[in-house]
Every structure is written in C-alpha cells, then in structure tokens.
XYZ file of C-alpha atoms in Angstrom:
600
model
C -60.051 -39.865 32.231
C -56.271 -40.723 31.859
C -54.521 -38.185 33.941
C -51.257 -36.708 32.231
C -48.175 -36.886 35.187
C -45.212 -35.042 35.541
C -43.645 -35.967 38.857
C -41.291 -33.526 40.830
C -38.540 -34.417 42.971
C -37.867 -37.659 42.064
C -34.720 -39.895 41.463
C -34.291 -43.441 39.832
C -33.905 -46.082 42.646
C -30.521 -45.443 44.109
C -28.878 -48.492 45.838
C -26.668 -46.919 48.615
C -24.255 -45.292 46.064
C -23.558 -43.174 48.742
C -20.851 -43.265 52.271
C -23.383 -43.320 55.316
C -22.246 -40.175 57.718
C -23.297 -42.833 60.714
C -22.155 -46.295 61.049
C -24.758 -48.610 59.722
C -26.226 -50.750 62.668
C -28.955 -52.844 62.013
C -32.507 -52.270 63.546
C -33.380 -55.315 62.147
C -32.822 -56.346 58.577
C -35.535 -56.904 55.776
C -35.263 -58.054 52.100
C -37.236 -57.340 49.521
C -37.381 -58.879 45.761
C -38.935 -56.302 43.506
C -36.331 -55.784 41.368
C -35.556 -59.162 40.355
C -32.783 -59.845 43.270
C -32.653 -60.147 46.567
C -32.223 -56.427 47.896
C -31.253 -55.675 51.931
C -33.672 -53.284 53.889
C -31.116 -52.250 56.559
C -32.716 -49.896 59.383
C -30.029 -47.595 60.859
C -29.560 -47.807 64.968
C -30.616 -44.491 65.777
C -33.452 -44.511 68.226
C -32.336 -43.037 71.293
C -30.646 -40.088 69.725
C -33.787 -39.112 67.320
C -36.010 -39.668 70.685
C -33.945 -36.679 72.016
C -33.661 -34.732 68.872
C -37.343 -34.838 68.004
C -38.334 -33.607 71.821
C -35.342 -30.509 71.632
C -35.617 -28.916 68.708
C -39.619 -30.229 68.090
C -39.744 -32.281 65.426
C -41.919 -35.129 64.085
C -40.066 -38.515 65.141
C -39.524 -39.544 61.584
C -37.813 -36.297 60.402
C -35.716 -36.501 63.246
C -34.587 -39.774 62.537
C -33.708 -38.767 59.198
C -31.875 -35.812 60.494
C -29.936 -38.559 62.628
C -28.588 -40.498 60.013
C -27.325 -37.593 58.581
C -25.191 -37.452 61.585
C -27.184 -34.482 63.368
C -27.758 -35.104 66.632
C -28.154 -31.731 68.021
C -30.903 -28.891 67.865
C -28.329 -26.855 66.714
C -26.423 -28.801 63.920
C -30.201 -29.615 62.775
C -31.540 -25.677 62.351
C -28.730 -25.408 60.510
C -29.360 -28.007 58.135
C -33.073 -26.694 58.019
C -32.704 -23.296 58.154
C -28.762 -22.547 57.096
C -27.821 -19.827 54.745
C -24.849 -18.447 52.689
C -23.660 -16.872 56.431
C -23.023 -20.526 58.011
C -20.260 -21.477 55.160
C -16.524 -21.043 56.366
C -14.478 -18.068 55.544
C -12.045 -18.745 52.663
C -9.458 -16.948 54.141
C -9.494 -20.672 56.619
C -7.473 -21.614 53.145
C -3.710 -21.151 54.380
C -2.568 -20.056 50.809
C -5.477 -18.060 50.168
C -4.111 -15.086 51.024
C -0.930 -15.794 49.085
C -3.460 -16.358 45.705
C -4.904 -13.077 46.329
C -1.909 -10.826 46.619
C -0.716 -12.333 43.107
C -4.334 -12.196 41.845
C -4.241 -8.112 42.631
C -0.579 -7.824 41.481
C -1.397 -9.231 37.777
C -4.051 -7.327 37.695
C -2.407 -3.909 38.576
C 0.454 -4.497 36.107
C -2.002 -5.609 33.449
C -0.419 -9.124 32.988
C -2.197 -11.788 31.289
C -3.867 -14.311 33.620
C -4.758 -17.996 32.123
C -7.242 -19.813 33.483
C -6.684 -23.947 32.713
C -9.780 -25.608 33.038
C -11.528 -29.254 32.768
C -14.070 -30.725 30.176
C -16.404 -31.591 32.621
C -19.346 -29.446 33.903
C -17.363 -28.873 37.318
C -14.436 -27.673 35.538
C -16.153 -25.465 32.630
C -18.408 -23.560 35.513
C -15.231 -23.373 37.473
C -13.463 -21.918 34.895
C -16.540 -19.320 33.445
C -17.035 -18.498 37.606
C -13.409 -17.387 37.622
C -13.168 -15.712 34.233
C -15.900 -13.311 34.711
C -14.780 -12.333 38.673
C -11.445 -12.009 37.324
C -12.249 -9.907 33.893
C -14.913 -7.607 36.124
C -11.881 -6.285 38.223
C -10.448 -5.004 35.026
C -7.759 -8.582 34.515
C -6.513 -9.780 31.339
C -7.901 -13.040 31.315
C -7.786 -15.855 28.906
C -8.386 -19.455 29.316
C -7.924 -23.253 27.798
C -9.662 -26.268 28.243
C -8.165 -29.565 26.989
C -9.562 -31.568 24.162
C -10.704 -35.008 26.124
C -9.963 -36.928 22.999
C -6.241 -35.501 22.374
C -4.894 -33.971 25.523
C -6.656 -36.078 28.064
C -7.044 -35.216 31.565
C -5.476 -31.787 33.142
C -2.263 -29.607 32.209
C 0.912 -31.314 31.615
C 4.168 -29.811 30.289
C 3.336 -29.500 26.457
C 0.700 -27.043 27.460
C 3.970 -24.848 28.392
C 4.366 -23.769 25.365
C 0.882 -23.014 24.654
C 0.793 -20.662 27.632
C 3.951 -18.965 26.548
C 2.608 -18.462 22.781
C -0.208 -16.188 24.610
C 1.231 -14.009 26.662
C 0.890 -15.473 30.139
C 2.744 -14.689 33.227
C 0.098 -16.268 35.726
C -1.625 -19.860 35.380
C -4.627 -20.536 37.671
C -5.794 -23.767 37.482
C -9.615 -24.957 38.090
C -10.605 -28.388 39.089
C -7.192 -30.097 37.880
C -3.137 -29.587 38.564
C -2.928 -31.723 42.266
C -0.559 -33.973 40.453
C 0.900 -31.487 37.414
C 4.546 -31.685 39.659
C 6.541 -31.449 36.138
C 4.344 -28.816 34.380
C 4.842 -26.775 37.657
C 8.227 -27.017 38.163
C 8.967 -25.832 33.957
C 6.348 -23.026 34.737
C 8.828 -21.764 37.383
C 11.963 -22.398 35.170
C 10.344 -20.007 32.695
C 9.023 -17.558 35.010
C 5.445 -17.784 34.997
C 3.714 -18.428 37.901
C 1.054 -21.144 38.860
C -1.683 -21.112 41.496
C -3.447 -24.459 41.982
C -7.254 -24.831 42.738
C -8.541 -28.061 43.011
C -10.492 -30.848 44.765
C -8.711 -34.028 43.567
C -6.245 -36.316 45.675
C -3.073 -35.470 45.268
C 0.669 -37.434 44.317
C 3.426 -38.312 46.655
C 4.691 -35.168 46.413
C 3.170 -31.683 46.285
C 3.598 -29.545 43.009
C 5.769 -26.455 43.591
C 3.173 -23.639 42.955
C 3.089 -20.095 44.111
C -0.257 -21.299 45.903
C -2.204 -24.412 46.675
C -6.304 -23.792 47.705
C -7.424 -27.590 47.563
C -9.463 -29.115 51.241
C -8.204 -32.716 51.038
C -4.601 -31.523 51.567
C -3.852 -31.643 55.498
C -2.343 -28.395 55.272
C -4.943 -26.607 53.576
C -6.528 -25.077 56.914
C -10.262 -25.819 55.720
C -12.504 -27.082 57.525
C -14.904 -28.886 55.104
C -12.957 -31.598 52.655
C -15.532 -32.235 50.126
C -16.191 -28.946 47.600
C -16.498 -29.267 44.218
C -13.674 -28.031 41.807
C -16.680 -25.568 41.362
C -16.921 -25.051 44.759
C -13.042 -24.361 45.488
C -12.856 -21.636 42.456
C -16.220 -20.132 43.938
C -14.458 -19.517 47.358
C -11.301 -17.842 45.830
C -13.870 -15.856 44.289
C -15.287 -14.978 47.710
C -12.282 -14.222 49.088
C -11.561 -11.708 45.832
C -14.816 -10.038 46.172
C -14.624 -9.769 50.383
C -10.898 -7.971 49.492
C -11.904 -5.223 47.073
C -15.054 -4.522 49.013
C -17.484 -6.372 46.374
C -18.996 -9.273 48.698
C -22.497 -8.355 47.839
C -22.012 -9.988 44.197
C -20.804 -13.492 46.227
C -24.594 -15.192 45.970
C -24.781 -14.310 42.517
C -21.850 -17.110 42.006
C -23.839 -20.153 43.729
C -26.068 -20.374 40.699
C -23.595 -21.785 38.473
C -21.655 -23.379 42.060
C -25.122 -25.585 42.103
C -25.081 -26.724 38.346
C -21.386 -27.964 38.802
C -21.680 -29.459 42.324
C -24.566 -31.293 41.595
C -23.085 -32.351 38.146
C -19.719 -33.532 39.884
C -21.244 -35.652 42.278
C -19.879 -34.997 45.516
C -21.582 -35.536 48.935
C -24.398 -32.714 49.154
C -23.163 -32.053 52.867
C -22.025 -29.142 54.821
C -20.927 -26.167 52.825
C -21.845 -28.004 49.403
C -26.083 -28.478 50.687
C -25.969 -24.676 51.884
C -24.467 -23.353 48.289
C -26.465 -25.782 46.181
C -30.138 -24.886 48.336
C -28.992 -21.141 47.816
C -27.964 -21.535 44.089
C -31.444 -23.490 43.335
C -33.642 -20.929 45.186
C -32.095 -18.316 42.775
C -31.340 -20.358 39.095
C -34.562 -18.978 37.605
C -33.882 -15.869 38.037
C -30.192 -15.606 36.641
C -29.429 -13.064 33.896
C -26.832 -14.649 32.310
C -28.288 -15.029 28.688
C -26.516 -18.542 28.381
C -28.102 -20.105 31.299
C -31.368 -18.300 30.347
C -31.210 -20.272 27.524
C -29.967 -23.058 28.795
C -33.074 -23.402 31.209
C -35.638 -22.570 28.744
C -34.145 -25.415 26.260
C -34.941 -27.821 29.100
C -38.496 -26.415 29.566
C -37.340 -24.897 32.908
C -38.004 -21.332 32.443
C -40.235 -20.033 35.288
C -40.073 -23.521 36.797
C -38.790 -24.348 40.714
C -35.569 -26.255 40.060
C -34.517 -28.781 41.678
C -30.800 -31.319 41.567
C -32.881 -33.817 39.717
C -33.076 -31.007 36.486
C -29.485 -30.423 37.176
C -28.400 -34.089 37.146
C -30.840 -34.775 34.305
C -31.639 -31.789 32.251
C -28.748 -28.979 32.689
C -25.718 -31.115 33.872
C -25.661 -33.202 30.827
C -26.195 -31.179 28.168
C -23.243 -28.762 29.935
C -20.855 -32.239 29.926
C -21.996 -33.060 26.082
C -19.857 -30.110 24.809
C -16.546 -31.556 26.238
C -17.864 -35.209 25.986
C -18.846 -35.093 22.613
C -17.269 -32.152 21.022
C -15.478 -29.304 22.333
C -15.687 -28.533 25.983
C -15.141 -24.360 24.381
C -18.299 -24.912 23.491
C -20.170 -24.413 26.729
C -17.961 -22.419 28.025
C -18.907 -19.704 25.471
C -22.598 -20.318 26.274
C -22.274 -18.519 29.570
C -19.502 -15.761 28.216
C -21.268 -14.962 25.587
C -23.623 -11.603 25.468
C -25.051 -12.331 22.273
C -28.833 -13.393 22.432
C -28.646 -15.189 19.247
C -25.043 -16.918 20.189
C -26.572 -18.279 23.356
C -29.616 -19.717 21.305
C -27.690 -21.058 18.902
C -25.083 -23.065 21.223
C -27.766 -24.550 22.880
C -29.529 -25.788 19.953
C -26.161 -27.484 19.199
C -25.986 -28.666 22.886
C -29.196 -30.479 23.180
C -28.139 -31.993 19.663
C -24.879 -33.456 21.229
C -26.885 -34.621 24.290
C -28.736 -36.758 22.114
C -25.799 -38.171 20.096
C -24.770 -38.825 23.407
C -27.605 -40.703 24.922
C -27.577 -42.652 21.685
C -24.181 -43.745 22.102
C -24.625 -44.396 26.020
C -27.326 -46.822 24.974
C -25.115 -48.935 22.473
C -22.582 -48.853 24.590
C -24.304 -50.174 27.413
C -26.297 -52.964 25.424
C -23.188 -54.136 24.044
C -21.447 -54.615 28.006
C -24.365 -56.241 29.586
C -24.334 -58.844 26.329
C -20.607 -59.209 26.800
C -21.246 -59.925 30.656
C -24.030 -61.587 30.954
C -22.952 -64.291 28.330
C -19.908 -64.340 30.042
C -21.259 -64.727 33.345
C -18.806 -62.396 34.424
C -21.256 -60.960 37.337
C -20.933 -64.512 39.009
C -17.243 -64.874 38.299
C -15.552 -61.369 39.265
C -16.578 -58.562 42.229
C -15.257 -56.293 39.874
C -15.778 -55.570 35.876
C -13.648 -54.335 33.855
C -14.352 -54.516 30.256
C -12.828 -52.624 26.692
C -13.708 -51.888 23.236
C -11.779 -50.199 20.007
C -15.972 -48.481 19.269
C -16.643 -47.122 22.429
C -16.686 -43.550 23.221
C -14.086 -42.136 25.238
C -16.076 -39.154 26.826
C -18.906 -41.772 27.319
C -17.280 -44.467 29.324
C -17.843 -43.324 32.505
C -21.628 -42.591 32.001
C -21.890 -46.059 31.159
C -19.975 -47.431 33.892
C -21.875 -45.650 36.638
C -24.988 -47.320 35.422
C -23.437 -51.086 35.058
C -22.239 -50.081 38.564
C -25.714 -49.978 39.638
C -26.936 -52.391 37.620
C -24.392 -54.955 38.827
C -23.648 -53.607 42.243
C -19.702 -53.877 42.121
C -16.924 -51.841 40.675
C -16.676 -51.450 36.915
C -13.990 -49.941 35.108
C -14.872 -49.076 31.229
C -11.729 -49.004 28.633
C -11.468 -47.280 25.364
C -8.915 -48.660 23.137
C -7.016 -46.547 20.881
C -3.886 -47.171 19.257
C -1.806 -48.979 21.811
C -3.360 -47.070 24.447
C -6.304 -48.346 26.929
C -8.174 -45.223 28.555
C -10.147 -46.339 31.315
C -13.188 -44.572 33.402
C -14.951 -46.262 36.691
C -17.069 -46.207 39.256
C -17.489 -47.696 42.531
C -19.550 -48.934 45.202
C -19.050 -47.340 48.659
C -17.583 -50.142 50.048
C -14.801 -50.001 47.544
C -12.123 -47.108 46.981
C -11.410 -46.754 43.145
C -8.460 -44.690 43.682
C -6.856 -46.508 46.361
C -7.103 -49.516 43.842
C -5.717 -47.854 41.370
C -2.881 -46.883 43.426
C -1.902 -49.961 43.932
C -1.571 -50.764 40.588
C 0.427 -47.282 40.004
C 3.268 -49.155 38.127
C 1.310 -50.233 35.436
C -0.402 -47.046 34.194
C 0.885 -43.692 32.315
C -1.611 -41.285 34.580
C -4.328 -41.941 36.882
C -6.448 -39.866 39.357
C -10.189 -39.433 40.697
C -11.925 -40.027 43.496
C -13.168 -43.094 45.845
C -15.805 -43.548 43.859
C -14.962 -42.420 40.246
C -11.816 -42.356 38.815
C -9.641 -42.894 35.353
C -6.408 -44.027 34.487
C -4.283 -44.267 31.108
C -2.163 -47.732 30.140
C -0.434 -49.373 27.373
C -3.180 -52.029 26.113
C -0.426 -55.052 26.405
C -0.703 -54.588 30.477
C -4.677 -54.671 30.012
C -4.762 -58.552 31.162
C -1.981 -57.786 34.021
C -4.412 -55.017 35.281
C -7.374 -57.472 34.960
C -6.076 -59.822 37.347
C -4.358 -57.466 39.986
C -7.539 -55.674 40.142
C -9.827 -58.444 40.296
C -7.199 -59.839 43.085
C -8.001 -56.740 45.163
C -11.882 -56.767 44.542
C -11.904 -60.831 46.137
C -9.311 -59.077 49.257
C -11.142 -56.073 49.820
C -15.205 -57.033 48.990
C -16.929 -59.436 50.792
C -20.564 -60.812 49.316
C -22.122 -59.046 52.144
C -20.938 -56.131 50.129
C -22.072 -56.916 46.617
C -25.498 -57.420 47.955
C -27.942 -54.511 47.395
C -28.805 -52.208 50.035
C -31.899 -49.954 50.144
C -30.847 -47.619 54.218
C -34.315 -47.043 55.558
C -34.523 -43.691 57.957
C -37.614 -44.385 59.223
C -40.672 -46.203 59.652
C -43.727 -44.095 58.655
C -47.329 -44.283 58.409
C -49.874 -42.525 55.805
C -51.690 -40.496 58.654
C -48.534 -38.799 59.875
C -47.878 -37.313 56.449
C -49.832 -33.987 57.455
C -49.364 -30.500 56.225
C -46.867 -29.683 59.112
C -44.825 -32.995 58.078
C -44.449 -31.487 54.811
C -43.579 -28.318 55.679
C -40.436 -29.702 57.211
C -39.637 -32.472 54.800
C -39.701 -29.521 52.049
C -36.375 -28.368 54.016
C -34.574 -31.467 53.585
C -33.581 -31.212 49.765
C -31.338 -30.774 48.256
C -30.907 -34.680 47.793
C -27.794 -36.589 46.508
C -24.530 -38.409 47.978
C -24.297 -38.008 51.551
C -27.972 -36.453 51.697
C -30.183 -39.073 49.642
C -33.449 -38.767 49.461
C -35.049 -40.067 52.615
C -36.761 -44.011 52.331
C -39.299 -45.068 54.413
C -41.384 -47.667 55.562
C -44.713 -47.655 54.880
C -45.840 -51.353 56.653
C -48.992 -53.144 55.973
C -50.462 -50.897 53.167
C -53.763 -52.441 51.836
C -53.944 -52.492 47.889
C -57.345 -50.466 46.844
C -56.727 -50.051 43.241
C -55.295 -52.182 39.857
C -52.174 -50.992 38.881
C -52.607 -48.460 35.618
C -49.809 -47.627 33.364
C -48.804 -44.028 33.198
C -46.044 -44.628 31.389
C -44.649 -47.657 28.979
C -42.453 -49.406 31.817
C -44.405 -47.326 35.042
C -47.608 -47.816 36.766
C -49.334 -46.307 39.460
C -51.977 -47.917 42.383
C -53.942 -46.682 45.349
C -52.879 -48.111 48.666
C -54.970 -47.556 51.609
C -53.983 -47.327 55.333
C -55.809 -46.008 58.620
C -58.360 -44.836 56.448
C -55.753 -42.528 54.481
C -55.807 -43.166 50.713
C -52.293 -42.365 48.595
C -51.688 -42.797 45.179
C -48.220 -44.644 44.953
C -45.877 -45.247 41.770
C -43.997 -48.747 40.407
C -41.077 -46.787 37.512
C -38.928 -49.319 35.184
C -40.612 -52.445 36.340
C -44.016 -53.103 34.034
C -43.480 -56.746 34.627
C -44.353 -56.305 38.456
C -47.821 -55.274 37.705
C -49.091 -58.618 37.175
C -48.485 -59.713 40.134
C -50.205 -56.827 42.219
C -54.189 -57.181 42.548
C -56.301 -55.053 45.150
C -56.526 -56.556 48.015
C -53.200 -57.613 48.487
C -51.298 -56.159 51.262
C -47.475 -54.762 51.105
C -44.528 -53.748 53.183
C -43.623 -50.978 51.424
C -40.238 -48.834 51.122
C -40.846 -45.861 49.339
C -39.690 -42.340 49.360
C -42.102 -38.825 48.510
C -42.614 -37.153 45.836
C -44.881 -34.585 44.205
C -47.357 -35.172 41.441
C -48.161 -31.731 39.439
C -51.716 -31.975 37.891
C -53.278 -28.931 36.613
C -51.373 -26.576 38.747
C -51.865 -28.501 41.942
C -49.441 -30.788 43.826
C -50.576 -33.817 45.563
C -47.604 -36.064 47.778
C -47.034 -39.681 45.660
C -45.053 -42.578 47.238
C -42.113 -43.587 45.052
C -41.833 -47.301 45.541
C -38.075 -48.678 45.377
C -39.020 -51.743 47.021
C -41.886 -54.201 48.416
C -42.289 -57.479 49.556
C -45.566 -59.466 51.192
C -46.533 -58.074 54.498
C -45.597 -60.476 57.424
C-alpha cells in the first residue's frame, strides 16, 4: 500500500542563510556532494561548554550542544529558551521615547484629533499597521491609515504624502515599519504643524529625522535591550506600553498572534524577544477570533491544525505579501479590519488568487535569470549577481532573488526597469552586508535602505553598468571563495537509539525555527541502507536506514536523480535534521536528509 505523507515541521535545505550567534570553529570539517556541488559540513567547537550544560541543567548531550550554538551556555539562559514566556520579554518603557509616544498618543485621543497610521506593503508592515489601528481605535482614537502603492509610491513616506495627510484631517502621523530615513517629510510635517512619531526597525541615515518620538532598537539611543524586532514587533510593544498605561495589559497576548505572522514573514533572527512572541503567538493562532485570520487559516487548510513558522513562511505569509506585491497592499489590510463574514471570505478568495499569479510570475522570472546566468557563466565570473529586465515584476524581485541567492550562494541583486528608472531588490549571504554595500555606492542611487541581508535601492538606469562594476569590485574585496562555498553548521553528532521519547520531549521545545534559530542538523554516521528508495512525491523519495538495531524511515526532497545511485546495502554519513510524518492521525519522527556522502 502507497502511504499518503504530509510531513510537519519541515523546511527546504537551508545553506547557512543565517549569522551564527557563536564563532564558527571547526570540529573537523566534512563535505558532502548530494546536491550536485561540493557542500562544507562544518562542526561548531563547542564541546566543553555543552559537557557542562548537559550535566547542570540535565540535558541529553546533543540538545545541549544545540543549545550551545545558540550561544546558551548557562542553565539559566537555556530554561529560558525552553521554558520562556510573554513575562521574560523587556519592558517597553526600556524605549527612551516611549514615554514621550504615549503622552501624545493619550493627548490625540482626548481632544479627538485624527491619528494616521503610515504603513508598508509588506506583511510586517500591514500587521504592524492593523496591530496599531485596532489598539488605537479600541481606546476610542480617530484613526485612519495609508499604505503606499509599491508600483507608484515606492518604499515609505516621503514629502508628497504631506499633502495627502493634510487633505484628511491629520494632526498626528505614526509611522509602522518605515520613516528611519523620512528626514525631509519630517521636518515639512513640523513646518505645518502636525506631528510625527517614528516606529521602526530599519537602519537609519546620517542624520536622525526630527520627530516628536523615535521607538526603533538599532538606534544607540533607543535604551532597548534587544536590536532585532520586527517592524511588527516594535508597533506590538508601543502597543504594550498603551495597554500597561490605561490599565488594559491583559489584552497584550492577544497581539502576538498577528506579531508571529509578521515576524516570521519579515525574516529576522527568531532570537530573544522575537522566539518568545512568535512560540506564544503560534500556541494561540488557531484560536484567534478575528474573522479575517479565521479565514485566512481555513483557506490554507489550517483550521484546527497546530501551526507552525513553516505555514507562516509558506501558507499565511505569502498570501498576506500578494496583496501589496501584486495588487493593493489595502487589500489585506481590510481582511483583518473587516467584521463582515462574507468580506473576509471574499478577500481571501482574491488573495489566494494573487498568490498564484504570483508564484506564476516567480517561476518565469526565475527561469529566465538562471538562463541568462548560466549561459553567461556569470556564477564563475562574478561573487555577486546582479541582473535586470523591462518584464519583470517589481513586487516579485526580491522573492526571486532570495532563491538565486541560494541557488548560487552569493549576493544577487534583481532590477526592474521602468522608464529611466532601475528598481532593485537583493539578498545576501551572511558573510556579506547588502546595506553596507549599498552604502558605499550611496552617490549613485535616488533611495536605498534594508537590512544586511535584504535590501533595495532606486537609480537612474544609465548608472546601471557603473553600479555593476563598483559592486562587483566590493564582492572580489570583501568575499573570499571560502565564502561562496556552501555550508551545511552541524550541532551535533547523533545516533538513532538516542532519539527516545524523553529526547523528543525536549527537542519539541526548540521551535520555533528560522534565522538565528535554524532548525537543528545532525549527524547521523554510518547508517546502513535497508530499503530501495520509493517516490512519495515527483522529485522526493523516501528509504529505511538501519542503525544499532533502530530502523527510521528517512526522506531525499528535490533531488529524484539521487535515487539511482542509492541501493540497500549501502552505507551513509548522513546530515539530516527531524521531522514528523502525520499518517492516519499518528506521528512517527522522519530524518530530513540535506546532505550525505559514503561512510569512511
């Protein structure tokens, strides 16, 4: 009998995409060719202090070696990675200017002036902005709000959104997940009395904007201690800060549901503050009674299900970025404002059609650059890729350059051209900052602004070549082949007997996975081959491997050409990470396999 799979908890095969919270220091160094290139098993140095940690705070070795490099190294910084709650996150009165935001918060309120909230296109910035809105409008505000188009406006609020605000009434502006670098819209807000409060995550200009009140963690003077929220995450603690003032802090937990879609979504380092809000928004999604995410889940077959960050990367996250990809970003935000039963069905009918247009697109787009590079030979030529078309998608770009990212393993940079304009989106590798590249090539663009590791940026087309060879200049300075070379971290070596009930009782506290927190690899040496492979899927297979007398059932995904060369009997180093296979109501544990090689 064929057996029909649906596996839980489990990612694509992520290539460190992420910044290690230890130094990396070699165990010893392995490589394995299953993908089709040479990829580096590196072993992190970490003996000694998982030794300790595993005899204090009794643990298994191998989960304590995981916990060690995530940069844990005491009982106490480990139960509360295990065990933490809402009650371990910092107060967001740590913010410097927090209080500051309040007191003008409470004083529109009380004289019933109209508060606009300026959002972002992007899932961050939409649940930012919805978070906000409805904390805001249940203390009796006047709130309204604007998101950008992508296409027209571009990126965050700039001075001819001035006269937009004035047309509506507003005497406050709080921004959500953008305005770090909106110096000139700021300074025009103040010449026309209106006032503007900041909240954001981004890296900010040379100089600091002149608003009433600044609550972004990367600034130095912010006060707070963690440096890595979400634009999500920064709105949700001025929100939690609101509520604790006016006596309301029991409604704070119902916020991390939607602080868990857009965290995820964004793609920041699940560490710290942003693991505790995501585990607590997750244990709680299913339960939400907001008739848009309701809907949301139960378009993605999720109703009733345990959610996990790989149905909001994949399922929920997208569909929430199609509307401002695609369309109109107003889109989803009136999915979760809307109290209408048949509104909320409706927008998500028209969500999951956008998603689609937009995986359609993604695909084209991404055919079309690997045919340009590869018959190029760019990948041999340049440690970085940047590449342009007049046909490809402006919200889609960056989608597409994460994955050539991984594909290729360097920096990519994806330009849309329109007019005379080029409007770029990139991604990086960890050993390359996006935005520090960028900023050195300031002088050639109209806007830029991101991250280390994803970023945009705005030129005149004629400067396209200029850009190509500055860049590429800094790619040869600052990456060394070393770095361009694949690298799967390993936390631990593991064997199939130690995976007991107990084991997986703690690993179960681990998640939620993603940058900063991946999912944990191990290796799984000398496991015997006790089965053909058997396709489960068109490009996945499955096999039994046997060792000390323990029997798993282990998985091969997107590589049907491998199967071939696997035949019982044969016996494999193995890294793989867990996961869960479902089966008529019943979970067994499956070994995701990133990456083998002959044993000895």
């Amino acid at each position: 009998m064929k057996l029909s799979y649906q596996v839980l908890s489990r990612l694509p095969l992520v290539l460190v995409y992420f910044t290690p919270l230890i130094e990396p220091t070699p165990d010893f160094v392995y490589y394995g060719t299953m993908r089709g290139f040479l990829a580096k098993w590196l072993f992190l140095n970490n003996s000694a202090v998982s030794a300790q940690l595993a005899e204090k705070a009794n643990l298994p070795p191998a989960i304590a070696r995981v916990l060690a490099n995530r940069g844990l190294h005491h009982p106490e910084e480990a139960d509360v990675f295990l065990y933490g709650s809402l009650a371990d996150v910092p107060s967001p009165f740590l913010f410097s200017e927090m209080n500051r935001c309040l007191e003008r918060l409470s004083q529109a309120i009380a004289n019933r002036e109209k508060i606009l909230i300026f959002g972002d296109y992007d899932a961050d910035g939409i649940l930012a902005l919805v978070m906000l809105y409805r904390a805001l409008s249940s203390a009796g505000a006047d709130v309204d709000y604007y998101i950008p188009d992508r296409l027209k406006e571009g990126y965050g609020i700039k001075e001819a959104h001035l006269d937009i605000i004035k047309k509506r009434g507003a005497r406050l502006v709080i921004t959500v997940d953008c305005g770090i670098k909106a110096n000139r819209f700021v300074h025009l807000a103040n010449e026309a009395g209106i006032d503007v409060i900041i909240t954001d995550h981004h890296q900010p200009g040379e100089e600091r904007p002149e608003a009433l009140a600044i609550i972004n963690p990367v600034l130095s003077s912010s006060g707070y201690p963690f440096r890595y929220l979400a634009g999500v995450g920064v709105a949700f603690k001025v929100i939690q800060a609101f509520l604790e003032k006016t006596g309301r802090q029991g409604l704070v937990p119902h916020y991390t549901k939607l602080v868990a879609i857009g965290t995820v979504a964004d793609v920041v380092p699940l560490i710290g503050e942003n693991r505790l809000l995501v585990r607590h928004g997750l244990k709680t999604l299913s339960e939400t009674r907001n008739l848009g995410l309701k809907n949301l889940l139960a378009s993605c077959g999720l109703n009733g299900s345990r959610v996990n960050e790989w149905d909001i990367g994949f399922r929920l996250g997208p569909r929430v970025n199609a509307a401002g990809r695609v369309e109109s970003a107003d889109l989803a935000v009136r999915l979760f404002l809307t109290d209408s039963a048949e509104e909320a069905a409706s927008i998500c009918g028209r969500l999951n059609r956008l998603n689609s247009e937009r995986q359609q697109m993604e695909e084209r787009i991404l055919n079309q650059a690997i045919t340009r590079i590869q018959e190029a030979g760019w990948h041999r030529k340049y440690r970085a890729l940047i590449l342009g078309c007049e046909d490809w998608h402006r919200g889609i770009i960056g989608i597409v350059a994460s994955r050539l990212k991984e594909r290729y393993h360097r920096p990519v940079i994806l330009f849309s051209y329109e007019n005379n304009f080029a409007y770029g989106s990139g991604r990086s590798i960890s050993s390359f900052s996006l935005i520090q590249a960028l900023q050195e090539c300031r002088d050639l663009f109209e806007e830029f602004g991101g991250h280390p590791h994803a970023a945009g940026c705005v030129l005149q087309r004629p400067k396209m070549d200029e850009l190509k060879t500055r860049f590429n200049s800094l790619a040869m300075t600052w990456l060394t082949e070393e770095d361009l070379t694949p690298t799967l971290i390993i936390d631990s070596p593991l064997r199939l007997k130690e995976i007991t009930p107990s084991f997986l009782d703690l690993y179960s506290l681990l998640p939620p996975f993603g940058p900063g927190n991946p999912r944990p690899l191990f290796l799984f040496p000398q496991l015997r081959v006790v089965s053909p492979p058997q396709f489960i899927q068109e490009r996945s297979f499955k096999l039994k491997v046997e060792q000390d007398g323990r029997v798993f059932e282990a998985i091969v995904w997107e590589n049907p050409g491998l199967a071939s060369e696997i035949s019982p009997g044969a016996c494999l180093n193995v890294a793989a990470s867990l996961g869960f296979s479902r089966f008529w109501g019943e979970e067994t544990v499956v070994l995701n396999i990133e990456d083998l090689a002959p044993a000895g």
